[in-house]
Every structure is written in structure tokens, then in C-alpha cells.
Amino acid sequence: MTAKERARREQVRLEAADLIEAGASDREVARPFRVTRMSVNRWRRALASGGRQALVSKGPGGARCKLDAGQLRFLEAVLDAGPAASGWSDQCWTLSRIAEIVRRWFGVEYTLAGLDLLLHRIGWSVQMPSRKATERDEAKIAAWKDEQWPLIKRGRRTWAPGSASRTKPARA
């Protein structure tokens, strides 16, 4: 959520506080602001326990990034150099490998889900390879499709009337 959106929502809460203090019901407060009565009730309880200060925006949500801007730039440079430059033999970055890089260089632990969010934040995303593997054997693939796939794939059933009765089955 942007700072402008947070400020707009804070303004709505503070305007609702005026109605709450004037004695309006939850329904009467919810209608003009197009919010739920549950939200108004939450605001009412916050206003009662902490005053108007409890309705002020607390800033952007979510956890703070564990890496600063310089570290993020460095991480991006390491990722751009490729996995081989960091000691892996193939050209495939995985989240666990990137987590190892972050741990090794910065001493910071990330969960794989948190690391995925971090990578999206710096513009990286999961990608499919643009080329086929060099180890790919087209002849073996074609043979498997001809020999194994028909055994695995079930034939289509033709439609026939059925019956749930055990004593009087449907005619064929």
C-alpha cells in the first residue's frame, strides 16, 4: 500500500472517530464510509482504549528487509554472475542456493518463502529455461512416447447407458 493510500485510510478512521464520539451506532458510521460494521467496532474499541492516536497509521506493514540497499546490489551482482561463479557446476539458481549465498556473504538467514519475496522485490522471478538441456536424447524420448505412453494412457470409454440397480442391469 502506498503512503498516499495509507494517509487516505487514516483520514477515514479519524473522520469516523468524529461520528463515534458524537454517539453514532456502528451501522451509522459504516454506511457513509462504505466499510463493515466490524471495522467500525474495531475502531470504536481502539478509540476507547488509546484515543485518536490509536487510529493513526502505523506505517507500511510487513517485515523490514534484512539487507540494506548496498547488500541488495551486491546480491544482484552475484546472481548476475551465475551459479558457476559461486561454485556450482551447473547454470541453475535455486532458492536454497541463493539462501546459501545470502548466509555466506551477509550472515543473514531467510526462509525460502521470504527469499522468494526478496528476489521479486529486486526484480528476479522464477524462470523456465529458454533452451533444451544438452543431455536431451530425442531418440529415447520418441521411443518412450511410442512404447511406454500408450501403456500408461488409458483408452477412452465409449458412452453406454448404466444402471445403479444390481437386480435389473441396463440393456446393452
Tab-separated table of N, CA and C in Angstrom:
chain	number	residue	atom	x	y	z
A	1	MET	N	0.843	-1.166	0.000
A	1	MET	CA	0.000	0.000	0.000
A	1	MET	C	0.897	1.241	0.000
A	2	THR	N	0.540	2.204	-0.818
A	2	THR	CA	1.341	3.418	-0.917
A	2	THR	C	1.095	4.329	0.283
A	3	ALA	N	1.993	5.285	0.465
A	3	ALA	CA	1.851	6.238	1.565
A	3	ALA	C	0.575	7.071	1.393
A	4	LYS	N	0.239	7.384	0.155
A	4	LYS	CA	-0.971	8.170	-0.113
A	4	LYS	C	-2.220	7.381	0.292
A	5	GLU	N	-2.240	6.086	-0.030
A	5	GLU	CA	-3.380	5.238	0.338
A	5	GLU	C	-3.478	5.078	1.855
A	6	ARG	N	-2.325	4.920	2.520
A	6	ARG	CA	-2.346	4.814	3.987
A	6	ARG	C	-2.886	6.092	4.608
A	7	ALA	N	-2.492	7.250	4.067
A	7	ALA	CA	-2.968	8.540	4.591
A	7	ALA	C	-4.480	8.684	4.379
A	8	ARG	N	-4.972	8.229	3.220
A	8	ARG	CA	-6.402	8.310	2.945
A	8	ARG	C	-7.188	7.442	3.929
A	9	ARG	N	-6.696	6.242	4.192
A	9	ARG	CA	-7.383	5.353	5.131
A	9	ARG	C	-7.339	5.902	6.555
A	10	GLU	N	-6.222	6.508	6.913
A	10	GLU	CA	-6.129	7.120	8.245
A	10	GLU	C	-7.147	8.241	8.371
A	11	GLN	N	-7.311	9.030	7.309
A	11	GLN	CA	-8.282	10.127	7.323
A	11	GLN	C	-9.696	9.589	7.511
A	12	VAL	N	-10.010	8.466	6.861
A	12	VAL	CA	-11.334	7.838	7.023
A	12	VAL	C	-11.542	7.443	8.478
A	13	ARG	N	-10.528	6.825	9.094
A	13	ARG	CA	-10.664	6.408	10.500
A	13	ARG	C	-10.877	7.605	11.418
A	14	LEU	N	-10.143	8.682	11.165
A	14	LEU	CA	-10.277	9.865	12.018
A	14	LEU	C	-11.640	10.550	11.830
A	15	GLU	N	-12.155	10.572	10.606
A	15	GLU	CA	-13.488	11.128	10.379
A	15	GLU	C	-14.548	10.245	11.033
A	16	ALA	N	-14.340	8.931	10.976
A	16	ALA	CA	-15.272	8.004	11.632
A	16	ALA	C	-15.235	8.221	13.139
A	17	ALA	N	-14.060	8.569	13.680
A	17	ALA	CA	-13.937	8.817	15.119
A	17	ALA	C	-14.840	9.977	15.539
A	18	ASP	N	-14.978	10.996	14.666
A	18	ASP	CA	-15.876	12.116	14.978
A	18	ASP	C	-17.307	11.621	15.163
A	19	LEU	N	-17.760	10.756	14.258
A	19	LEU	CA	-19.122	10.217	14.365
A	19	LEU	C	-19.269	9.317	15.587
A	20	ILE	N	-18.243	8.504	15.861
A	20	ILE	CA	-18.290	7.610	17.026
A	20	ILE	C	-18.406	8.428	18.307
A	21	GLU	N	-17.598	9.503	18.393
A	21	GLU	CA	-17.629	10.360	19.588
A	21	GLU	C	-18.955	11.103	19.710
A	22	ALA	N	-19.636	11.331	18.577
A	22	ALA	CA	-20.942	12.006	18.607
A	22	ALA	C	-22.057	11.048	19.000
A	23	GLY	N	-21.728	9.734	19.146
A	23	GLY	CA	-22.717	8.771	19.612
A	23	GLY	C	-23.384	7.960	18.519
A	24	ALA	N	-22.863	7.997	17.301
A	24	ALA	CA	-23.466	7.225	16.207
A	24	ALA	C	-23.235	5.730	16.418
A	25	SER	N	-24.165	4.922	15.911
A	25	SER	CA	-24.025	3.462	16.009
A	25	SER	C	-23.019	2.983	14.966
A	26	ASP	N	-22.612	1.722	15.105
A	26	ASP	CA	-21.662	1.151	14.147
A	26	ASP	C	-22.224	1.203	12.727
A	27	ARG	N	-23.502	0.891	12.596
A	27	ARG	CA	-24.137	0.907	11.277
A	27	ARG	C	-24.144	2.317	10.691
A	28	GLU	N	-24.448	3.320	11.512
A	28	GLU	CA	-24.497	4.706	11.032
A	28	GLU	C	-23.115	5.213	10.627
A	29	VAL	N	-22.090	4.699	11.264
A	29	VAL	CA	-20.718	5.100	10.898
A	29	VAL	C	-20.270	4.345	9.649
A	30	ALA	N	-20.612	3.075	9.540
A	30	ALA	CA	-20.147	2.241	8.437
A	30	ALA	C	-20.710	2.685	7.092
A	31	ARG	N	-21.972	3.087	7.074
A	31	ARG	CA	-22.648	3.396	5.809
A	31	ARG	C	-21.955	4.498	5.005
A	32	PRO	N	-21.684	5.679	5.544
A	32	PRO	CA	-21.096	6.732	4.693
A	32	PRO	C	-19.654	6.434	4.253
A	33	PHE	N	-18.952	5.620	5.020
A	33	PHE	CA	-17.560	5.332	4.673
A	33	PHE	C	-17.411	4.034	3.871
A	34	ARG	N	-18.542	3.337	3.676
A	34	ARG	CA	-18.564	2.085	2.917
A	34	ARG	C	-17.566	1.069	3.472
A	35	VAL	N	-17.658	0.872	4.796
A	35	VAL	CA	-16.836	-0.131	5.480
A	35	VAL	C	-17.774	-1.063	6.243
A	36	THR	N	-17.239	-2.135	6.776
A	36	THR	CA	-18.065	-3.076	7.530
A	36	THR	C	-18.279	-2.568	8.955
A	37	ARG	N	-19.351	-3.061	9.568
A	37	ARG	CA	-19.604	-2.704	10.966
A	37	ARG	C	-18.503	-3.267	11.860
A	38	MET	N	-17.903	-4.389	11.443
A	38	MET	CA	-16.815	-4.982	12.228
A	38	MET	C	-15.608	-4.025	12.267
A	39	SER	N	-15.324	-3.369	11.140
A	39	SER	CA	-14.227	-2.390	11.129
A	39	SER	C	-14.538	-1.228	12.054
A	40	VAL	N	-15.764	-0.742	11.993
A	40	VAL	CA	-16.155	0.376	12.854
A	40	VAL	C	-16.049	-0.035	14.318
A	41	ASN	N	-16.468	-1.251	14.625
A	41	ASN	CA	-16.387	-1.724	16.002
A	41	ASN	C	-14.931	-1.795	16.471
A	42	ARG	N	-14.042	-2.242	15.578
A	42	ARG	CA	-12.611	-2.302	15.911
A	42	ARG	C	-12.079	-0.884	16.166
A	43	TRP	N	-12.505	0.081	15.321
A	43	TRP	CA	-12.076	1.468	15.509
A	43	TRP	C	-12.629	2.018	16.816
A	44	ARG	N	-13.881	1.670	17.147
A	44	ARG	CA	-14.509	2.142	18.385
A	44	ARG	C	-13.708	1.665	19.598
A	45	ARG	N	-13.325	0.373	19.586
A	45	ARG	CA	-12.549	-0.176	20.713
A	45	ARG	C	-11.160	0.463	20.783
A	46	ALA	N	-10.525	0.696	19.623
A	46	ALA	CA	-9.206	1.338	19.620
A	46	ALA	C	-9.312	2.767	20.138
A	47	LEU	N	-10.355	3.467	19.743
A	47	LEU	CA	-10.570	4.848	20.195
A	47	LEU	C	-10.793	4.879	21.704
A	48	ALA	N	-11.551	3.921	22.226
A	48	ALA	CA	-11.823	3.875	23.664
A	48	ALA	C	-10.569	3.548	24.464
A	49	SER	N	-9.731	2.683	23.940
A	49	SER	CA	-8.556	2.274	24.719
A	49	SER	C	-7.341	3.166	24.508
A	50	GLY	N	-7.188	3.735	23.301
A	50	GLY	CA	-5.972	4.511	23.049
A	50	GLY	C	-6.192	5.902	22.511
A	51	GLY	N	-7.432	6.327	22.397
A	51	GLY	CA	-7.712	7.658	21.874
A	51	GLY	C	-7.476	7.734	20.366
A	52	ARG	N	-7.489	8.946	19.858
A	52	ARG	CA	-7.310	9.149	18.419
A	52	ARG	C	-5.946	8.653	17.934
A	53	GLN	N	-4.964	8.650	18.809
A	53	GLN	CA	-3.626	8.190	18.431
A	53	GLN	C	-3.649	6.715	17.999
A	54	ALA	N	-4.588	5.951	18.542
A	54	ALA	CA	-4.691	4.530	18.187
A	54	ALA	C	-5.199	4.335	16.762
A	55	LEU	N	-5.808	5.368	16.165
A	55	LEU	CA	-6.331	5.273	14.802
A	55	LEU	C	-5.353	5.788	13.750
A	56	VAL	N	-4.230	6.333	14.199
A	56	VAL	CA	-3.228	6.863	13.276
A	56	VAL	C	-2.498	5.699	12.611
A	57	SER	N	-2.119	5.896	11.347
A	57	SER	CA	-1.410	4.858	10.594
A	57	SER	C	-0.079	4.536	11.257
A	58	LYS	N	0.244	3.268	11.284
A	58	LYS	CA	1.493	2.827	11.892
A	58	LYS	C	2.593	2.632	10.856
A	59	GLY	N	2.356	3.049	9.618
A	59	GLY	CA	3.352	2.926	8.558
A	59	GLY	C	3.150	1.662	7.754
A	60	PRO	N	4.051	1.424	6.822
A	60	PRO	CA	3.897	0.245	5.965
A	60	PRO	C	4.002	-1.042	6.771
A	61	GLY	N	3.209	-2.026	6.384
A	61	GLY	CA	3.223	-3.305	7.077
A	61	GLY	C	4.312	-4.221	6.554
A	62	GLY	N	4.395	-5.380	7.143
A	62	GLY	CA	5.366	-6.375	6.705
A	62	GLY	C	6.682	-6.233	7.426
A	63	ALA	N	7.496	-7.252	7.273
A	63	ALA	CA	8.810	-7.265	7.913
A	63	ALA	C	9.781	-6.357	7.166
A	64	ARG	N	10.700	-5.800	7.889
A	64	ARG	CA	11.742	-4.981	7.279
A	64	ARG	C	12.726	-5.901	6.562
A	65	CYS	N	13.286	-5.399	5.477
A	65	CYS	CA	14.282	-6.165	4.734
A	65	CYS	C	15.543	-6.295	5.589
A	66	LYS	N	16.103	-7.500	5.633
A	66	LYS	CA	17.291	-7.741	6.448
A	66	LYS	C	18.563	-7.248	5.773
A	67	LEU	N	18.483	-6.937	4.483
A	67	LEU	CA	19.645	-6.461	3.730
A	67	LEU	C	19.446	-4.994	3.374
A	68	ASP	N	20.529	-4.214	3.427
A	68	ASP	CA	20.415	-2.812	3.032
A	68	ASP	C	20.560	-2.702	1.507
A	69	ALA	N	20.439	-1.474	0.985
A	69	ALA	CA	20.450	-1.270	-0.466
A	69	ALA	C	21.766	-1.732	-1.090
A	70	GLY	N	22.887	-1.471	-0.429
A	70	GLY	CA	24.184	-1.897	-0.955
A	70	GLY	C	24.296	-3.412	-1.016
A	71	GLN	N	23.813	-4.081	0.010
A	71	GLN	CA	23.850	-5.541	0.022
A	71	GLN	C	22.949	-6.120	-1.062
A	72	LEU	N	21.807	-5.490	-1.301
A	72	LEU	CA	20.916	-5.961	-2.364
A	72	LEU	C	21.585	-5.815	-3.727
A	73	ARG	N	22.288	-4.699	-3.946
A	73	ARG	CA	23.011	-4.512	-5.209
A	73	ARG	C	24.096	-5.569	-5.365
A	74	PHE	N	24.808	-5.860	-4.265
A	74	PHE	CA	25.858	-6.871	-4.309
A	74	PHE	C	25.261	-8.258	-4.605
A	75	LEU	N	24.140	-8.580	-3.961
A	75	LEU	CA	23.477	-9.860	-4.202
A	75	LEU	C	23.070	-9.974	-5.664
A	76	GLU	N	22.547	-8.904	-6.223
A	76	GLU	CA	22.151	-8.913	-7.623
A	76	GLU	C	23.355	-9.146	-8.535
A	77	ALA	N	24.484	-8.552	-8.197
A	77	ALA	CA	25.700	-8.762	-8.990
A	77	ALA	C	26.155	-10.220	-8.905
A	78	VAL	N	26.071	-10.807	-7.719
A	78	VAL	CA	26.447	-12.217	-7.557
A	78	VAL	C	25.518	-13.104	-8.372
A	79	LEU	N	24.226	-12.802	-8.344
A	79	LEU	CA	23.266	-13.600	-9.103
A	79	LEU	C	23.480	-13.436	-10.606
A	80	ASP	N	23.797	-12.224	-11.040
A	80	ASP	CA	24.062	-11.982	-12.460
A	80	ASP	C	25.290	-12.745	-12.936
A	81	ALA	N	26.275	-12.921	-12.057
A	81	ALA	CA	27.496	-13.645	-12.424
A	81	ALA	C	27.220	-15.120	-12.665
A	82	GLY	N	26.139	-15.642	-12.119
A	82	GLY	CA	25.759	-17.029	-12.351
A	82	GLY	C	26.223	-17.955	-11.244
A	83	PRO	N	25.609	-19.139	-11.167
A	83	PRO	CA	25.952	-20.093	-10.117
A	83	PRO	C	27.372	-20.640	-10.222
A	84	ALA	N	27.894	-20.752	-11.449
A	84	ALA	CA	29.253	-21.288	-11.620
A	84	ALA	C	30.285	-20.398	-10.935
A	85	ALA	N	30.060	-19.097	-10.947
A	85	ALA	CA	30.990	-18.170	-10.297
A	85	ALA	C	30.979	-18.336	-8.785
A	86	SER	N	29.907	-18.930	-8.259
A	86	SER	CA	29.812	-19.138	-6.812
A	86	SER	C	30.115	-20.579	-6.405
A	87	GLY	N	30.542	-21.395	-7.364
A	87	GLY	CA	30.988	-22.734	-7.013
A	87	GLY	C	30.080	-23.877	-7.408
A	88	TRP	N	28.958	-23.609	-8.062
A	88	TRP	CA	28.089	-24.695	-8.503
A	88	TRP	C	28.399	-25.022	-9.952
A	89	SER	N	28.317	-26.286	-10.306
A	89	SER	CA	28.767	-26.714	-11.629
A	89	SER	C	27.760	-26.428	-12.740
A	90	ASP	N	26.477	-26.362	-12.421
A	90	ASP	CA	25.501	-26.097	-13.479
A	90	ASP	C	25.067	-24.633	-13.463
A	91	GLN	N	24.249	-24.252	-14.399
A	91	GLN	CA	23.798	-22.859	-14.513
A	91	GLN	C	22.368	-22.709	-14.016
A	92	CYS	N	22.107	-23.171	-12.810
A	92	CYS	CA	20.755	-23.144	-12.275
A	92	CYS	C	20.754	-22.564	-10.865
A	93	TRP	N	20.120	-21.397	-10.710
A	93	TRP	CA	19.940	-20.837	-9.372
A	93	TRP	C	18.705	-21.471	-8.761
A	94	THR	N	18.806	-21.919	-7.537
A	94	THR	CA	17.646	-22.385	-6.782
A	94	THR	C	17.533	-21.510	-5.546
A	95	LEU	N	16.363	-21.521	-4.924
A	95	LEU	CA	16.191	-20.712	-3.716
A	95	LEU	C	17.157	-21.154	-2.622
A	96	SER	N	17.383	-22.452	-2.497
A	96	SER	CA	18.290	-22.916	-1.443
A	96	SER	C	19.731	-22.469	-1.720
A	97	ARG	N	20.125	-22.430	-2.982
A	97	ARG	CA	21.469	-21.940	-3.314
A	97	ARG	C	21.591	-20.442	-3.013
A	98	ILE	N	20.549	-19.698	-3.361
A	98	ILE	CA	20.583	-18.251	-3.101
A	98	ILE	C	20.573	-18.002	-1.600
A	99	ALA	N	19.826	-18.820	-0.848
A	99	ALA	CA	19.830	-18.689	0.612
A	99	ALA	C	21.232	-18.937	1.152
A	100	GLU	N	21.945	-19.897	0.573
A	100	GLU	CA	23.325	-20.177	0.986
A	100	GLU	C	24.239	-18.981	0.686
A	101	ILE	N	24.044	-18.357	-0.468
A	101	ILE	CA	24.825	-17.159	-0.827
A	101	ILE	C	24.566	-16.041	0.179
A	102	VAL	N	23.300	-15.798	0.494
A	102	VAL	CA	22.944	-14.736	1.445
A	102	VAL	C	23.542	-15.043	2.813
A	103	ARG	N	23.468	-16.298	3.229
A	103	ARG	CA	24.030	-16.704	4.528
A	103	ARG	C	25.552	-16.520	4.535
A	104	ARG	N	26.191	-16.952	3.446
A	104	ARG	CA	27.647	-16.894	3.361
A	104	ARG	C	28.161	-15.454	3.326
A	105	TRP	N	27.560	-14.598	2.498
A	105	TRP	CA	28.068	-13.238	2.319
A	105	TRP	C	27.610	-12.257	3.395
A	106	PHE	N	26.374	-12.421	3.862
A	106	PHE	CA	25.822	-11.407	4.755
A	106	PHE	C	25.513	-11.923	6.153
A	107	GLY	N	25.592	-13.225	6.360
A	107	GLY	CA	25.305	-13.787	7.674
A	107	GLY	C	23.851	-13.651	8.076
A	108	VAL	N	22.961	-13.655	7.095
A	108	VAL	CA	21.535	-13.448	7.337
A	108	VAL	C	20.782	-14.699	6.898
A	109	GLU	N	19.838	-15.138	7.730
A	109	GLU	CA	19.014	-16.307	7.418
A	109	GLU	C	17.677	-15.842	6.838
A	110	TYR	N	17.264	-16.461	5.756
A	110	TYR	CA	15.955	-16.228	5.153
A	110	TYR	C	15.262	-17.565	4.973
A	111	THR	N	13.946	-17.580	5.151
A	111	THR	CA	13.189	-18.761	4.746
A	111	THR	C	13.118	-18.732	3.224
A	112	LEU	N	12.793	-19.853	2.616
A	112	LEU	CA	12.709	-19.879	1.159
A	112	LEU	C	11.584	-18.969	0.661
A	113	ALA	N	10.474	-18.930	1.394
A	113	ALA	CA	9.367	-18.047	1.011
A	113	ALA	C	9.779	-16.579	1.137
A	114	GLY	N	10.491	-16.247	2.207
A	114	GLY	CA	10.963	-14.873	2.389
A	114	GLY	C	11.974	-14.486	1.331
A	115	LEU	N	12.821	-15.438	0.953
A	115	LEU	CA	13.816	-15.187	-0.084
A	115	LEU	C	13.139	-14.978	-1.431
A	116	ASP	N	12.071	-15.729	-1.691
A	116	ASP	CA	11.315	-15.556	-2.930
A	116	ASP	C	10.739	-14.138	-3.001
A	117	LEU	N	10.198	-13.651	-1.893
A	117	LEU	CA	9.678	-12.277	-1.860
A	117	LEU	C	10.790	-11.261	-2.074
A	118	LEU	N	11.937	-11.501	-1.457
A	118	LEU	CA	13.076	-10.598	-1.624
A	118	LEU	C	13.512	-10.542	-3.082
A	119	LEU	N	13.591	-11.699	-3.726
A	119	LEU	CA	14.014	-11.734	-5.124
A	119	LEU	C	13.022	-11.004	-6.025
A	120	HIS	N	11.720	-11.151	-5.742
A	120	HIS	CA	10.736	-10.411	-6.520
A	120	HIS	C	10.899	-8.903	-6.314
A	121	ARG	N	11.246	-8.512	-5.104
A	121	ARG	CA	11.426	-7.096	-4.798
A	121	ARG	C	12.561	-6.489	-5.628
A	122	ILE	N	13.607	-7.281	-5.908
A	122	ILE	CA	14.739	-6.749	-6.687
A	122	ILE	C	14.621	-7.089	-8.173
A	123	GLY	N	13.462	-7.638	-8.575
A	123	GLY	CA	13.202	-7.827	-9.997
A	123	GLY	C	13.519	-9.200	-10.546
A	124	TRP	N	13.805	-10.155	-9.696
A	124	TRP	CA	14.065	-11.516	-10.158
A	124	TRP	C	12.801	-12.335	-10.008
A	125	SER	N	12.623	-13.334	-10.875
A	125	SER	CA	11.462	-14.202	-10.775
A	125	SER	C	11.854	-15.600	-11.232
A	126	VAL	N	10.979	-16.555	-10.945
A	126	VAL	CA	11.215	-17.928	-11.366
A	126	VAL	C	11.106	-17.967	-12.889
A	127	GLN	N	12.074	-18.564	-13.515
A	127	GLN	CA	12.089	-18.620	-14.970
A	127	GLN	C	12.182	-20.065	-15.448
A	128	MET	N	11.628	-20.323	-16.583
A	128	MET	CA	11.782	-21.611	-17.241
A	128	MET	C	12.969	-21.484	-18.192
A	129	PRO	N	13.732	-22.548	-18.373
A	129	PRO	CA	14.884	-22.449	-19.272
A	129	PRO	C	14.443	-22.153	-20.700
A	130	SER	N	15.203	-21.312	-21.394
A	130	SER	CA	14.849	-20.950	-22.765
A	130	SER	C	15.351	-21.994	-23.762
A	131	ARG	N	16.315	-22.801	-23.352
A	131	ARG	CA	16.861	-23.825	-24.238
A	131	ARG	C	16.601	-25.199	-23.644
A	132	LYS	N	16.649	-26.219	-24.511
A	132	LYS	CA	16.521	-27.588	-24.040
A	132	LYS	C	17.869	-28.045	-23.504
A	133	ALA	N	17.842	-28.990	-22.599
A	133	ALA	CA	19.070	-29.488	-21.993
A	133	ALA	C	19.968	-30.124	-23.052
A	134	THR	N	21.265	-29.941	-22.917
A	134	THR	CA	22.212	-30.524	-23.876
A	134	THR	C	22.240	-32.040	-23.761
A	135	GLU	N	21.870	-32.574	-22.603
A	135	GLU	CA	21.878	-34.023	-22.388
A	135	GLU	C	20.651	-34.700	-22.983
A	136	ARG	N	19.721	-33.938	-23.516
A	136	ARG	CA	18.457	-34.462	-24.023
A	136	ARG	C	18.709	-35.411	-25.197
A	137	ASP	N	18.083	-36.599	-25.155
A	137	ASP	CA	18.225	-37.607	-26.204
A	137	ASP	C	16.880	-37.759	-26.906
A	138	GLU	N	16.746	-37.135	-28.058
A	138	GLU	CA	15.473	-37.116	-28.781
A	138	GLU	C	15.031	-38.518	-29.181
A	139	ALA	N	15.967	-39.406	-29.531
A	139	ALA	CA	15.609	-40.766	-29.942
A	139	ALA	C	14.982	-41.540	-28.782
A	140	LYS	N	15.542	-41.412	-27.593
A	140	LYS	CA	14.983	-42.093	-26.425
A	140	LYS	C	13.608	-41.541	-26.069
A	141	ILE	N	13.440	-40.233	-26.231
A	141	ILE	CA	12.140	-39.607	-25.942
A	141	ILE	C	11.087	-40.132	-26.908
A	142	ALA	N	11.426	-40.201	-28.194
A	142	ALA	CA	10.487	-40.696	-29.206
A	142	ALA	C	10.139	-42.162	-28.938
A	143	ALA	N	11.143	-42.982	-28.571
A	143	ALA	CA	10.897	-44.399	-28.278
A	143	ALA	C	9.980	-44.543	-27.068
A	144	TRP	N	10.203	-43.749	-26.043
A	144	TRP	CA	9.359	-43.813	-24.858
A	144	TRP	C	7.918	-43.453	-25.210
A	145	LYS	N	7.751	-42.407	-26.037
A	145	LYS	CA	6.402	-41.998	-26.435
A	145	LYS	C	5.698	-43.101	-27.216
A	146	ASP	N	6.457	-43.822	-28.061
A	146	ASP	CA	5.856	-44.887	-28.866
A	146	ASP	C	5.554	-46.138	-28.051
A	147	GLU	N	6.438	-46.496	-27.110
A	147	GLU	CA	6.314	-47.766	-26.401
A	147	GLU	C	5.609	-47.641	-25.046
A	148	GLN	N	6.005	-46.696	-24.240
A	148	GLN	CA	5.518	-46.613	-22.867
A	148	GLN	C	4.238	-45.801	-22.717
A	149	TRP	N	4.142	-44.699	-23.428
A	149	TRP	CA	2.998	-43.815	-23.238
A	149	TRP	C	1.671	-44.496	-23.530
A	150	PRO	N	1.542	-45.293	-24.610
A	150	PRO	CA	0.252	-45.965	-24.840
A	150	PRO	C	-0.136	-46.917	-23.714
A	151	LEU	N	0.844	-47.515	-23.029
A	151	LEU	CA	0.538	-48.406	-21.916
A	151	LEU	C	0.035	-47.630	-20.701
A	152	ILE	N	0.575	-46.428	-20.532
A	152	ILE	CA	0.201	-45.598	-19.386
A	152	ILE	C	-1.146	-44.921	-19.612
A	153	LYS	N	-1.317	-44.394	-20.815
A	153	LYS	CA	-2.539	-43.649	-21.120
A	153	LYS	C	-3.704	-44.617	-21.265
A	154	ARG	N	-4.776	-44.336	-20.552
A	154	ARG	CA	-5.968	-45.167	-20.618
A	154	ARG	C	-6.758	-44.854	-21.870
A	155	GLY	N	-7.327	-45.878	-22.473
A	155	GLY	CA	-8.182	-45.662	-23.636
A	155	GLY	C	-9.463	-44.964	-23.225
A	156	ARG	N	-10.072	-44.277	-24.138
A	156	ARG	CA	-11.328	-43.579	-23.850
A	156	ARG	C	-12.469	-44.568	-23.801
A	157	ARG	N	-13.323	-44.377	-22.862
A	157	ARG	CA	-14.511	-45.218	-22.777
A	157	ARG	C	-15.579	-44.648	-23.690
A	158	THR	N	-16.279	-45.522	-24.358
A	158	THR	CA	-17.418	-45.049	-25.141
A	158	THR	C	-18.611	-44.967	-24.206
A	159	TRP	N	-19.549	-44.140	-24.544
A	159	TRP	CA	-20.702	-43.944	-23.687
A	159	TRP	C	-21.632	-45.141	-23.816
A	160	ALA	N	-22.122	-45.586	-22.702
A	160	ALA	CA	-23.139	-46.645	-22.680
A	160	ALA	C	-24.045	-46.367	-21.502
A	161	PRO	N	-25.333	-46.674	-21.641
A	161	PRO	CA	-26.226	-46.432	-20.504
A	161	PRO	C	-25.856	-47.336	-19.339
A	162	GLY	N	-25.957	-46.815	-18.157
A	162	GLY	CA	-25.626	-47.576	-16.966
A	162	GLY	C	-26.823	-47.709	-16.065
A	163	SER	N	-26.662	-48.500	-15.028
A	163	SER	CA	-27.748	-48.677	-14.089
A	163	SER	C	-27.160	-48.850	-12.700
A	164	ALA	N	-27.813	-48.272	-11.712
A	164	ALA	CA	-27.382	-48.440	-10.321
A	164	ALA	C	-28.002	-49.670	-9.707
A	165	SER	N	-28.936	-50.294	-10.399
A	165	SER	CA	-29.640	-51.460	-9.856
A	165	SER	C	-28.809	-52.715	-10.014
A	166	ARG	N	-28.704	-53.504	-8.931
A	166	ARG	CA	-27.991	-54.784	-9.005
A	166	ARG	C	-28.886	-55.883	-9.569
A	167	THR	N	-30.172	-55.730	-9.386
A	167	THR	CA	-31.085	-56.788	-9.806
A	167	THR	C	-31.578	-56.619	-11.240
A	168	LYS	N	-31.561	-55.409	-11.755
A	168	LYS	CA	-32.059	-55.159	-13.109
A	168	LYS	C	-31.057	-54.273	-13.845
A	169	PRO	N	-29.955	-54.844	-14.357
A	169	PRO	CA	-28.956	-54.043	-15.051
A	169	PRO	C	-29.504	-53.476	-16.363
A	170	ALA	N	-28.874	-52.427	-16.856
A	170	ALA	CA	-29.304	-51.789	-18.100
A	170	ALA	C	-29.039	-52.713	-19.281
A	171	ARG	N	-29.828	-52.564	-20.314
A	171	ARG	CA	-29.620	-53.379	-21.522
A	171	ARG	C	-28.488	-52.786	-22.330
A	172	ALA	N	-27.786	-53.663	-23.019
A	172	ALA	CA	-26.641	-53.207	-23.817
A	172	ALA	C	-27.041	-52.861	-25.212
